[in-house]
C-alpha cells in the first residue's frame, strides 16, 4: 500500500485508492494533517481542486485597487499587528507596500496565520478590495515569496489551494505536481466518446492536469467545464435512476373522467385560475397513470394550492381510496383540517383530524376506523406516516411544506404494502437550478398566478427616524378593525439578547404608543402549546398587535392582519422576508409590509431594494440563491444535496441542464446501466452515492 519509491512500480500509478504517503515528502505525520482536510488517497489529492489561481500575467499595482473589485498584487510587508475585536475575534492585519502604494490585508479568526508573516517578507496577495477606515483586502489568498521562488518555477498561472494549519501553499503544490505527473495520465475516462464530442468536453486526463497546473486560461476554463459537467452528470444519473425506480413501481390507476370532474367542481365555490386548471390537468394525468405520482406543487402563499389538493383528494376518494394529508406542525394540521372540512361539508367524505393532542380514547377509535376503511381523509402531522396508522386502502398522500419527502419515506410506505400517489406542496419558491438537482427525481407543477381580487402587498423601506409615523399608521389601520405583526429577527449569536429585545419591545409598545391596544408576544423560548395559544388568540382577534420572533414557522392564516413591520430587516435573508410577507395580504384589503433597518453591506442594501420592487416569489428565490448559494438557501445543510466539489449551482446552470438531459437520456435508453459503454458511469455513480445506496437500484 505505501510504497516509498515511486519509480519502483509503474503499475501502481493506476491505483488511486492507495495512501497519499506514496508521494515523496508525505510521511505519517503529514498524512495525518492532510487527512484533516479530507486528503487520504491519491484520488483525494487529484480531486483537491484549487480555490483560485495566482495569475502573475495580470499582476496589478496597489494604486490600481478599486473598492469592490478583485486585485492581484505583490509587495513587501511593512507592518504587522494582531488584536482582539470587541466581540473577541482575533484580527491579524498586515500593511503591504509596492512602489505604487500601500494597502492593508486583514484576516479574522485565523490566529495560526500570525506567525507566518514577518516584516520585510515579500508577499503575494489576491482578493477583493474593501474599505474600512482605509483600503484593505479581507481574508485574501496569500503566498510568501521566498527568494524569488514560486513564480518562476510555477509558470504564470499557479494554483492556490485551500490551506490548513501546518500545510503551506508551496508544499501542497509540490505534492500535487508529483501526483499529477505520475497519476493524471492514468485516470480513466468514464464518458463515452459521443458525449465528449457532442458537448465539446476535453478528455478527463487533460482536465485533471489543467485544473491543477493550467497551461493557459483557455484550457483552465475547459478543465473546469469538464469537471463541473462530470460532477453534475453523475448527480443527474442518480436522480434519473431514482425517478425511474419510482416509476417502476406499480401504483393505483385512478379513473378521473368527466363524471368525477363535474362532481368535484360542484364543491369549489369559485372559478379556478388558469394556472390552477393547468396544474389540475397535470395531476389528473399522473393519477390516471398506473405509475405512482411523485409531484411537487409549487405556488406562492395564497396562490391557491389547497383547492388543487382538494381536487386530487376527491378524485382518489371517488375511486374508493383513502387519502392522508400531512402538515409540518399541529397548528397547521388543525388549520388545514378546518379549511378542508369547509370545502367538504356538502360532500359525503368522512374526514378526521389526528394529532399528538388527540386524546387516547378518540385516537384508538380513529385508528380502528382507518383500518376498517370508515375514514376517507385523514389529516395530521408528518408523523402520521411513520407511526402506527394502518390504512385499509391508501391511495394518495398530500404533504404540505416538506421539501425532502424522499425516497426513504416512500420506502416506508411501500413496506406498509402501498405505493400511493404523492403530492408535495410547497410555498417556498425553489430556484430552477435547485429543483433540477435537489428535486431532480420529482415532477414539478407551478401555480404562477394569483386568484383575482387580491391587491399585492405594498412594501416600503422606512428610513431611520420615521418609525413613529409607522406606529401612527398602524394605529389608523387598527382603528379600521385590522391587525398588525411586528417581527424581530432571530440573532444566532444570542437568543437571549434576542428574546430580551422582543420582550422589551412588546412592553415598550404596550405602555407607550400602543397603550390603548392589546399587544401579544410570541417568541422562540415558549413551549409549542403556548405558541399555538398565542397564535389562536391573535387569529381570534384577542390581540391587535403581535410582537414576534418566530412567525416564520407559523404559517397560520390571519386574513385580517394588514400590516407587518419587520425590525432589523437587513438581517433577514430574501426568501425569509418574502415568506414573512406572505403572512399578510391574505384578505381583500390592501396590506403593507414595512421594513425597518439600515443596510450595513451592499448585499443587505440589495435585498431591501429587491423586496420593495417585486413580490414575485420565484424572482426573489432566484436572487436569494444567487446572493447566498445553495447551502444557505434552506438555512441548513439538511437538504440532501451531496457536497459539490467544483460546481456552483448558482453559476453553472447551462452545464447542469446539459448534464441532466444527457443523464436522463442515457437512463431512459439503458434503465439499469447494463450496456458495456455505461459500466464506468454506473460504477462512478455507485461510488459517489455509496452512503445512500438504498436510493438507487441498478440491480
Ligand atoms: P395557498 O395554500 O397556496 O397559500 P390557499 O389555497 O390557501 O393558498 O388559497 C388562498 C385563498 O384564496 C383561499 O381563501 C382560497 O379560498 C382563495 N382562492 C383560491 N383559489 C381561488 C380562485 N381561483 N378564485 C378565488 N379565490 C381563490
Ligand atoms: Mg394553504
Coordinates of C-alpha atoms and ligand atoms in Angstrom, one line a residue, residues 268-274 276 297-309 335-336 339 342-343 400 425-427 447 449-454 555 557 559 582-583 586, ligand 1:
X268 CA -65.5 24.5 -5.5
X269 CA -67.1 27.9 -4.8
X270 CA -65.1 30.0 -7.3
X271 CA -63.7 29.8 -10.8
X272 CA -60.3 28.3 -11.0
X273 CA -57.4 30.4 -12.3
X274 CA -55.7 29.3 -15.5
X276 CA -54.8 26.0 -11.2
X297 CA -46.6 21.5 -6.4
X298 CA -45.0 24.9 -6.1
X299 CA -47.0 28.1 -5.6
X300 CA -46.5 31.3 -3.7
X301 CA -48.5 31.7 -0.4
X302 CA -52.1 32.5 -1.3
X303 CA -51.8 31.2 -4.9
X304 CA -54.5 28.6 -4.2
X305 CA -52.8 25.3 -3.7
X306 CA -55.3 23.9 -1.3
X307 CA -58.1 23.7 -3.8
X308 CA -55.8 21.8 -6.1
X309 CA -55.1 19.3 -3.3
X335 CA -55.8 24.9 10.2
X336 CA -55.7 22.7 7.1
X339 CA -60.2 24.5 5.6
X342 CA -65.3 23.6 4.9
X343 CA -64.8 22.6 1.3
X400 CA -47.6 20.3 2.9
X425 CA -47.0 21.2 -1.8
X426 CA -44.6 24.0 -1.0
X427 CA -44.9 27.7 -0.7
X447 CA -49.0 27.8 -9.9
X449 CA -50.8 33.2 -10.9
X450 CA -52.7 34.7 -8.0
X451 CA -56.5 34.4 -7.6
X452 CA -58.2 37.6 -8.7
X453 CA -59.2 40.5 -6.4
X454 CA -56.3 40.4 -4.1
X555 CA -47.8 29.6 8.5
X557 CA -53.8 32.4 8.2
X559 CA -56.7 37.5 6.7
X582 CA -46.8 36.1 2.8
X583 CA -48.4 36.2 6.2
X586 CA -54.4 37.3 2.6
Ligands
LIG1 P1 -52.1 28.6 -0.6 O1 -52.4 27.3 0.1 O2 -51.5 28.4 -2.0 O3 -51.4 29.5 0.2 P2 -54.9 28.8 -0.5 O4 -55.3 27.6 -1.2 O5 -55.0 28.8 1.0 O6 -53.5 29.3 -0.9 O7 -55.8 30.0 -1.1 C1 -55.7 31.3 -0.6 C2 -57.1 31.9 -0.6 O8 -57.5 32.1 -2.0 C3 -58.2 31.0 0.0 O9 -59.0 31.8 0.8 C4 -58.9 30.4 -1.2 O10 -60.3 30.2 -0.9 C5 -58.8 31.5 -2.2 N1 -58.8 31.0 -3.6 C6 -58.0 30.0 -4.1 N2 -58.2 29.9 -5.5 C7 -59.1 30.8 -5.8 C8 -59.7 31.2 -7.1 N3 -59.4 30.6 -8.2 N4 -60.5 32.3 -7.1 C9 -60.8 32.9 -5.9 N5 -60.3 32.6 -4.7 C10 -59.4 31.6 -4.7

